[in-house]
PDB file of N, CA, C and O in Angstrom:
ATOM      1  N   UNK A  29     -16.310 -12.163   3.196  1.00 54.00           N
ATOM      2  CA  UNK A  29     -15.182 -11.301   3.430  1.00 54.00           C
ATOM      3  C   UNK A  29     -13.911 -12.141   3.416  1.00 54.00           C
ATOM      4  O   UNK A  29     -14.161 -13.273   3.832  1.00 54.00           O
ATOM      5  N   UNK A  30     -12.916 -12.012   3.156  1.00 60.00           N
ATOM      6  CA  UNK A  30     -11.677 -12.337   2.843  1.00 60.00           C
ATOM      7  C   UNK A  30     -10.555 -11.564   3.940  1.00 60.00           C
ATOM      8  O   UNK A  30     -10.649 -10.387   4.286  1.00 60.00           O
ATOM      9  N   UNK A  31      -9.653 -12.372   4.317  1.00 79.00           N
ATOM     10  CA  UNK A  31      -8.591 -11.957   5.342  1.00 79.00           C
ATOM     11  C   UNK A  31      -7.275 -12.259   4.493  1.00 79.00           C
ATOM     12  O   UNK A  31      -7.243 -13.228   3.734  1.00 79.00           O
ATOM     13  N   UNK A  32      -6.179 -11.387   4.650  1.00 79.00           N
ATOM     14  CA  UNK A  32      -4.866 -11.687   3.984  1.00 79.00           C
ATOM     15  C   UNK A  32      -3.835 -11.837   5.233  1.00 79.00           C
ATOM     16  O   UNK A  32      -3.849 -11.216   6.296  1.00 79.00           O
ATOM     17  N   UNK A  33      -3.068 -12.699   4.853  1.00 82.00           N
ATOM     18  CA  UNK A  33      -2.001 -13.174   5.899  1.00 82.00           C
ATOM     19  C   UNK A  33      -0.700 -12.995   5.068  1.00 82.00           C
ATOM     20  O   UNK A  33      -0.573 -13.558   3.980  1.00 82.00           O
ATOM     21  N   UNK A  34       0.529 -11.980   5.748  1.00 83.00           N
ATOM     22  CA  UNK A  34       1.357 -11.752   5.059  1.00 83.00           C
ATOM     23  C   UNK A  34       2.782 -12.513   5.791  1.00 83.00           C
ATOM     24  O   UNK A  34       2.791 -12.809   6.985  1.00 83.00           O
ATOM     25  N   UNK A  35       3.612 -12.692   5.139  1.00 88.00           N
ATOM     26  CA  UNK A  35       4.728 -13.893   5.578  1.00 88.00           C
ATOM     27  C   UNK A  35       5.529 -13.107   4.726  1.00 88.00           C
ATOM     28  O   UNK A  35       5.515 -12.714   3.560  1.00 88.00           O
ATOM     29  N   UNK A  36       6.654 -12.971   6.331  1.00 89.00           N
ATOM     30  CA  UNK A  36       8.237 -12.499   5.434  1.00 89.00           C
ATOM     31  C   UNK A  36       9.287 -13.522   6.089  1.00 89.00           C
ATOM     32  O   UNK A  36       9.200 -13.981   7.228  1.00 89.00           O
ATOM     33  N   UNK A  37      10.497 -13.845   4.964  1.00 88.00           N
ATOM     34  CA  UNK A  37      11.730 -14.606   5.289  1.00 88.00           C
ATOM     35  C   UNK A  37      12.832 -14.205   4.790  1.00 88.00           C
ATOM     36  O   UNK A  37      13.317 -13.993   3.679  1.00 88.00           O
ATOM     37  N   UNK A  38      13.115 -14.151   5.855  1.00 87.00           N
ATOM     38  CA  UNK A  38      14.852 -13.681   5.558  1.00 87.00           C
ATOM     39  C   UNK A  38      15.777 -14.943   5.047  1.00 87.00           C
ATOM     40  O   UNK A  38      16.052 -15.737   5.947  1.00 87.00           O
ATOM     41  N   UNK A  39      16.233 -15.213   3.910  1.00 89.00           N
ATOM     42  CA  UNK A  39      16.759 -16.268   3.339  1.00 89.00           C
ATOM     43  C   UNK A  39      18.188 -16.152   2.643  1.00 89.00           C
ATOM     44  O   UNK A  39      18.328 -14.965   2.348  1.00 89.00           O
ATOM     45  N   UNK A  40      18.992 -16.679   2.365  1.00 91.00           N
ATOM     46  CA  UNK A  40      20.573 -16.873   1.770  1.00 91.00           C
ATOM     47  C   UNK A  40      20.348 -16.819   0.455  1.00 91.00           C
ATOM     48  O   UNK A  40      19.393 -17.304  -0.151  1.00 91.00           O
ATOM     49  N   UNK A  41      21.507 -16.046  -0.089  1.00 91.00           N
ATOM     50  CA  UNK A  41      21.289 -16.423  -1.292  1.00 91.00           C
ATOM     51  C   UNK A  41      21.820 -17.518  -2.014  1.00 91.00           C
ATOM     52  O   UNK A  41      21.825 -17.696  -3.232  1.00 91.00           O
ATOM     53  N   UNK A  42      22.421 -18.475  -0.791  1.00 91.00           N
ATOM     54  CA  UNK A  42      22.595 -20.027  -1.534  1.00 91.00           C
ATOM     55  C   UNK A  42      21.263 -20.956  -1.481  1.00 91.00           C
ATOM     56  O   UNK A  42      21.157 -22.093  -1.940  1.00 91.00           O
ATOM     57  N   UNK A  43      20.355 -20.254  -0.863  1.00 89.00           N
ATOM     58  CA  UNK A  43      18.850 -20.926  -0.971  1.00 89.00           C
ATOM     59  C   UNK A  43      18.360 -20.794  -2.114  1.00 89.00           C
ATOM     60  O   UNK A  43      17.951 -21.656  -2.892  1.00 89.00           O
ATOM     61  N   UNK A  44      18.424 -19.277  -2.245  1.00 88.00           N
ATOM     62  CA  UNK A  44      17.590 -19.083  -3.802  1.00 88.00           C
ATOM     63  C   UNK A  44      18.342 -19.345  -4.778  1.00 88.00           C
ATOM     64  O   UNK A  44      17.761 -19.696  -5.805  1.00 88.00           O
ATOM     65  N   UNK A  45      19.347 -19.295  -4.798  1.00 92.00           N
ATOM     66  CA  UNK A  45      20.803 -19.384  -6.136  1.00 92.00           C
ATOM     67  C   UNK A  45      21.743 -20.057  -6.262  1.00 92.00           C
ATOM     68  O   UNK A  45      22.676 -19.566  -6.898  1.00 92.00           O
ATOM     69  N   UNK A  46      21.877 -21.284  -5.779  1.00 93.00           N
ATOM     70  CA  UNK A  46      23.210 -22.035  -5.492  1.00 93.00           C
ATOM     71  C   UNK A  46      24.010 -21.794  -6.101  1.00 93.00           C
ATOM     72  O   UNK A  46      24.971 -21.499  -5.390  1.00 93.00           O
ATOM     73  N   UNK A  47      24.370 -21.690  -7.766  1.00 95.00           N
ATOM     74  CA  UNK A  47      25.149 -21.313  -8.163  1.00 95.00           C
ATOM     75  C   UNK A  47      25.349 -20.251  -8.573  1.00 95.00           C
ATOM     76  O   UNK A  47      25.846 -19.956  -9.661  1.00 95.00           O
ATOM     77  N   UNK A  48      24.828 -19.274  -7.392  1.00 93.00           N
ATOM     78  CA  UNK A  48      25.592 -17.991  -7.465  1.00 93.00           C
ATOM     79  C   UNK A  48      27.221 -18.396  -6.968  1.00 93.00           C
ATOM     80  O   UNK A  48      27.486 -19.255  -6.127  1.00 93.00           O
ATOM     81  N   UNK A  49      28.114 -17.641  -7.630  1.00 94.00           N
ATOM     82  CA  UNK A  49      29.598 -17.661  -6.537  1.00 94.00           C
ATOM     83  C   UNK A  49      29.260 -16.923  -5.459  1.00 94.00           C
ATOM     84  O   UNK A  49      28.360 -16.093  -5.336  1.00 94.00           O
ATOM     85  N   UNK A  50      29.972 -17.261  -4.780  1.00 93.00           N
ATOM     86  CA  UNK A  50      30.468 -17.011  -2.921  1.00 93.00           C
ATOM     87  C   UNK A  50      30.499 -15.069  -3.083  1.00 93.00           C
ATOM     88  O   UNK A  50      29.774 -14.177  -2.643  1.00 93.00           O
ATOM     89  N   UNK A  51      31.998 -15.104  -4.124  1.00 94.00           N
ATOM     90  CA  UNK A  51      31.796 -13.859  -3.961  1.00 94.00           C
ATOM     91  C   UNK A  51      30.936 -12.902  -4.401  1.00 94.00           C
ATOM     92  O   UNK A  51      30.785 -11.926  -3.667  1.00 94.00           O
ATOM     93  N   UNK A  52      30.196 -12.964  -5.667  1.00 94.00           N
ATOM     94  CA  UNK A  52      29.144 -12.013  -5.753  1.00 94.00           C
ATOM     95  C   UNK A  52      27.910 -12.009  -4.171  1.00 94.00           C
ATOM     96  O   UNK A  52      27.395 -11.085  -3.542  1.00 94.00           O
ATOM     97  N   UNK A  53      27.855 -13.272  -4.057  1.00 92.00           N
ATOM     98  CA  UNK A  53      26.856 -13.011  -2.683  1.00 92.00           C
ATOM     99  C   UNK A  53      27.087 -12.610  -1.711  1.00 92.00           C
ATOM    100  O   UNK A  53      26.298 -12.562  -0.767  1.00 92.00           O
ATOM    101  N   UNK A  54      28.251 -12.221  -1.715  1.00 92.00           N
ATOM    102  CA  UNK A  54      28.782 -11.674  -0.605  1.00 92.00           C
ATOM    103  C   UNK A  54      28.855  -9.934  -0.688  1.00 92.00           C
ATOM    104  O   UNK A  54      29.161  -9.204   0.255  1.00 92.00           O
ATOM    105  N   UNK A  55      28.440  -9.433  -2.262  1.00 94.00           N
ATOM    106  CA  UNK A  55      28.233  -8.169  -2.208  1.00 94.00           C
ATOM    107  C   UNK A  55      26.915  -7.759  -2.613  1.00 94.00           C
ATOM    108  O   UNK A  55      26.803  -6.762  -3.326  1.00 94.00           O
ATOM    109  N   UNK A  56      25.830  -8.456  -2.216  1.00 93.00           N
ATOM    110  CA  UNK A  56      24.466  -8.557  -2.481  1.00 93.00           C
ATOM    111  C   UNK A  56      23.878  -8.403  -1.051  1.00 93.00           C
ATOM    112  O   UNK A  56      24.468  -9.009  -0.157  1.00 93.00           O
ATOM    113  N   UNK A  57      22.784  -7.663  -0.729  1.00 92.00           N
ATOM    114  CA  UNK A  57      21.910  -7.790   0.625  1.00 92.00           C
ATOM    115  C   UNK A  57      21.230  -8.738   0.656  1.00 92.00           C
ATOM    116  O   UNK A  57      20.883  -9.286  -0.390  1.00 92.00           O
ATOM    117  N   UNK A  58      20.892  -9.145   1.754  1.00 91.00           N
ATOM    118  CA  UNK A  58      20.378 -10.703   1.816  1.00 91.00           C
ATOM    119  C   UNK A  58      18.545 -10.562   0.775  1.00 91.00           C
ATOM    120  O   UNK A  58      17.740  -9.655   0.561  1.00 91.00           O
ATOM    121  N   UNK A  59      18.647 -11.906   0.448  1.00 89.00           N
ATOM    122  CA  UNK A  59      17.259 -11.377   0.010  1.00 89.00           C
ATOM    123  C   UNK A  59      16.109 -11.698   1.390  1.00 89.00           C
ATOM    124  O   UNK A  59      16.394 -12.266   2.444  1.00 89.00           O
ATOM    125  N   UNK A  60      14.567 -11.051   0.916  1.00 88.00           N
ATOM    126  CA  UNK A  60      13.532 -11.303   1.278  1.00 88.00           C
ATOM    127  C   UNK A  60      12.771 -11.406   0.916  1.00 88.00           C
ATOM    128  O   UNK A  60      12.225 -10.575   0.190  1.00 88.00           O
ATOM    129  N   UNK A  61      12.203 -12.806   1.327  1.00 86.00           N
ATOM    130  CA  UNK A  61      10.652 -13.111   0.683  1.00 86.00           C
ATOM    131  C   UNK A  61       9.286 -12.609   1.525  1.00 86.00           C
ATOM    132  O   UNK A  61       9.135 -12.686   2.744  1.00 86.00           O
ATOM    133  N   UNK A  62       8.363 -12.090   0.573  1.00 88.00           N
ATOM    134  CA  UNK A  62       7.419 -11.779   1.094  1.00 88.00           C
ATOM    135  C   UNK A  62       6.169 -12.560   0.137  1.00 88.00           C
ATOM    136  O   UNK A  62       6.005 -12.422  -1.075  1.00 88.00           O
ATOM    137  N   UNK A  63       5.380 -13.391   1.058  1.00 87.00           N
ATOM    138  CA  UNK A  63       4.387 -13.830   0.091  1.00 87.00           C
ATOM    139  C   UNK A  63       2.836 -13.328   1.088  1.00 87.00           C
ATOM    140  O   UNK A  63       2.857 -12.957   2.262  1.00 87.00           O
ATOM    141  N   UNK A  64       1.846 -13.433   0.380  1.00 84.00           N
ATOM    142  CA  UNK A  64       0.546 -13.198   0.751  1.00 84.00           C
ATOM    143  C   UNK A  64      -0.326 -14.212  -0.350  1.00 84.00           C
ATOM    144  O   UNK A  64      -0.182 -14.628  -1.499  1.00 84.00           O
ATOM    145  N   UNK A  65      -1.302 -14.324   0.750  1.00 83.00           N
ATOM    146  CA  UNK A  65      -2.841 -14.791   0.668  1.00 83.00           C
ATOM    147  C   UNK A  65      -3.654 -14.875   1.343  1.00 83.00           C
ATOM    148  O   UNK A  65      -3.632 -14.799   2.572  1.00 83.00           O
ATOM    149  N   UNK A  66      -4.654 -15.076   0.536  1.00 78.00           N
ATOM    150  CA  UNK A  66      -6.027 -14.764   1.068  1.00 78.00           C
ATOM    151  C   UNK A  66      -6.709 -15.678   1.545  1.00 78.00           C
ATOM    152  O   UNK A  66      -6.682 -16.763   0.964  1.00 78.00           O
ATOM    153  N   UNK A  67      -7.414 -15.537   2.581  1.00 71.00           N
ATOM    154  CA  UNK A  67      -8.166 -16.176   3.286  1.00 71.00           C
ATOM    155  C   UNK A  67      -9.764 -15.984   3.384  1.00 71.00           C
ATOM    156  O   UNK A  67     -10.095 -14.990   4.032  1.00 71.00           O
ATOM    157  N   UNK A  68     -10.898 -16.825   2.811  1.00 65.00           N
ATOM    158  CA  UNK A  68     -11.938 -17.278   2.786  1.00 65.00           C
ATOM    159  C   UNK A  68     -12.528 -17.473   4.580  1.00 65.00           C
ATOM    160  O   UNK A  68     -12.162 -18.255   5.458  1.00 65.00           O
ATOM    161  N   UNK A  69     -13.752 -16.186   4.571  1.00 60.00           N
ATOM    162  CA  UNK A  69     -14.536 -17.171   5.843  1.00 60.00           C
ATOM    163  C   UNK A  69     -15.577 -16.944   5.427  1.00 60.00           C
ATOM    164  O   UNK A  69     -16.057 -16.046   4.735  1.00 60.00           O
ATOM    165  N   UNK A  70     -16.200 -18.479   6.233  1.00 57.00           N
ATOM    166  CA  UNK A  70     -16.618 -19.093   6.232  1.00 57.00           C
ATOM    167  C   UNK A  70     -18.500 -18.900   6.522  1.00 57.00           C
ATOM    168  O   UNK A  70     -18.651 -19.478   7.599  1.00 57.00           O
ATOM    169  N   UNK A  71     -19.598 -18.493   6.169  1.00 56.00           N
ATOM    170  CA  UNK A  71     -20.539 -18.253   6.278  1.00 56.00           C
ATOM    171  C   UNK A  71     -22.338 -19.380   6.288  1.00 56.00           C
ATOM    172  O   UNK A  71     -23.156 -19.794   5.466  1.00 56.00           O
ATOM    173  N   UNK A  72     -22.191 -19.402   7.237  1.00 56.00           N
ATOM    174  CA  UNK A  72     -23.594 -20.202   7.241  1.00 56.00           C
ATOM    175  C   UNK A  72     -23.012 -22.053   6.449  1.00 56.00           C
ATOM    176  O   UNK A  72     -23.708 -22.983   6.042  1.00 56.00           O
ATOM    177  N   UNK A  73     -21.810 -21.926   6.515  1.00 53.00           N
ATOM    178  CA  UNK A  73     -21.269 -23.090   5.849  1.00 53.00           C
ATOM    179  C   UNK A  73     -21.247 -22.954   4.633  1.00 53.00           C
ATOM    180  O   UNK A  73     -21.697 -23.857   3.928  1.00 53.00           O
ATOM    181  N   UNK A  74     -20.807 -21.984   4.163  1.00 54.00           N
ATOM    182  CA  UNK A  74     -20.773 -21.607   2.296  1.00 54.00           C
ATOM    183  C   UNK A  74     -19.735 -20.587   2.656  1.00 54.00           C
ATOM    184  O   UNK A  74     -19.753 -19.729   3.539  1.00 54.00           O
ATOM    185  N   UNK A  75     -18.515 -20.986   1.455  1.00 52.00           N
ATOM    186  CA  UNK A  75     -17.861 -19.856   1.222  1.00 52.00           C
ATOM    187  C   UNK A  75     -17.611 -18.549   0.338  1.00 52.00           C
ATOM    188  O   UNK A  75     -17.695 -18.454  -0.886  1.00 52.00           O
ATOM    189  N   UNK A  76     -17.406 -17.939   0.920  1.00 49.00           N
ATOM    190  CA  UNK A  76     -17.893 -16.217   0.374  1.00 49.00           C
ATOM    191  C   UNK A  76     -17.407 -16.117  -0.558  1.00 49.00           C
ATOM    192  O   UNK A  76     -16.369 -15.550  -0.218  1.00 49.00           O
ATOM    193  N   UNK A  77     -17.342 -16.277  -1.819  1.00 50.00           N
ATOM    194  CA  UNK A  77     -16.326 -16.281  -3.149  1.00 50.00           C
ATOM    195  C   UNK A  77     -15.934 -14.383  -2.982  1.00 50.00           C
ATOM    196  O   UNK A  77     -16.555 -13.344  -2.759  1.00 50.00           O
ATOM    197  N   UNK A  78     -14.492 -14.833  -3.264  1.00 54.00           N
ATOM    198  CA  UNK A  78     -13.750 -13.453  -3.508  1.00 54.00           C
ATOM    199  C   UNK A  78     -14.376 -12.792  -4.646  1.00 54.00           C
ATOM    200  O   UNK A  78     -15.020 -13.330  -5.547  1.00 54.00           O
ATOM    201  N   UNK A  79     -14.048 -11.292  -4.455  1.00 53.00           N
ATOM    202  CA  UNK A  79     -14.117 -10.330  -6.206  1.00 53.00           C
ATOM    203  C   UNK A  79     -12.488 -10.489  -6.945  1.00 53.00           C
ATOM    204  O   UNK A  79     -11.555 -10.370  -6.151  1.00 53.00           O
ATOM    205  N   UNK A  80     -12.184 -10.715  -8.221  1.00 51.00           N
ATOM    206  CA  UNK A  80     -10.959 -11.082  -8.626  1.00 51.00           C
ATOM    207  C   UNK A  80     -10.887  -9.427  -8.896  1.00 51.00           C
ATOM    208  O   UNK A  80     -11.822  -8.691  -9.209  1.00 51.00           O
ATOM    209  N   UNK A  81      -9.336  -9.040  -8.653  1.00 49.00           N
ATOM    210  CA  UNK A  81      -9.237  -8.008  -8.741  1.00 49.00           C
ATOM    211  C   UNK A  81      -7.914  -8.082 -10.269  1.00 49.00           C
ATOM    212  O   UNK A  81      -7.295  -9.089 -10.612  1.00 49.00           O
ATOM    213  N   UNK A  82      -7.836  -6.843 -10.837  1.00 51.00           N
ATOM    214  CA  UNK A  82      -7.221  -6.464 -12.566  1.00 51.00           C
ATOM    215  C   UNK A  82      -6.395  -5.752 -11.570  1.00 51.00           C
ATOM    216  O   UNK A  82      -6.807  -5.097 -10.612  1.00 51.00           O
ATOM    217  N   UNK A  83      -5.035  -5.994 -11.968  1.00 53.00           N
ATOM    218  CA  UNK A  83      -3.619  -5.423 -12.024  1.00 53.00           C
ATOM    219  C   UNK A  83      -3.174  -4.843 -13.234  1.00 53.00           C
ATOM    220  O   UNK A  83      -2.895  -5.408 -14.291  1.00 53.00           O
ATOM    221  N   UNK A  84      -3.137  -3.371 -12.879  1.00 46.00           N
ATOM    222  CA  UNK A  84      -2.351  -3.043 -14.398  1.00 46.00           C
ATOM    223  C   UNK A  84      -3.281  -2.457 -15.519  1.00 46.00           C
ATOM    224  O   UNK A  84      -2.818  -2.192 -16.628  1.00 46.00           O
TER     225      UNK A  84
END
């Protein structure tokens, strides 16, 4: 079985874009990152291989 752990960050957009100008970022909402993955447990000391899943 597989566990997903999801992670959000609230970040600038001189993080992601430095050379954005000042003023366009200043009429932009901040961005957010959201990443995920998956997590493997652990069984009898062998790990459970995931099913790959088709997007699209």
């Amino acid at each position: 079985m597989s566990e997903t752990r999801w992670t959000v960050q609230e970040r600038t957009w001189k993080d992601e874009l430095p050379q954005l100008p000042d003023d366009l970022s200043a009429l932009l909402a901040p961005p957010v990152v959201v990443s995920a993955s998956g997590l493997l447990r652990r069984t009898a000391g062998r790990a459970v291989p995931r099913a790959t899943a088709k997007v699209g």
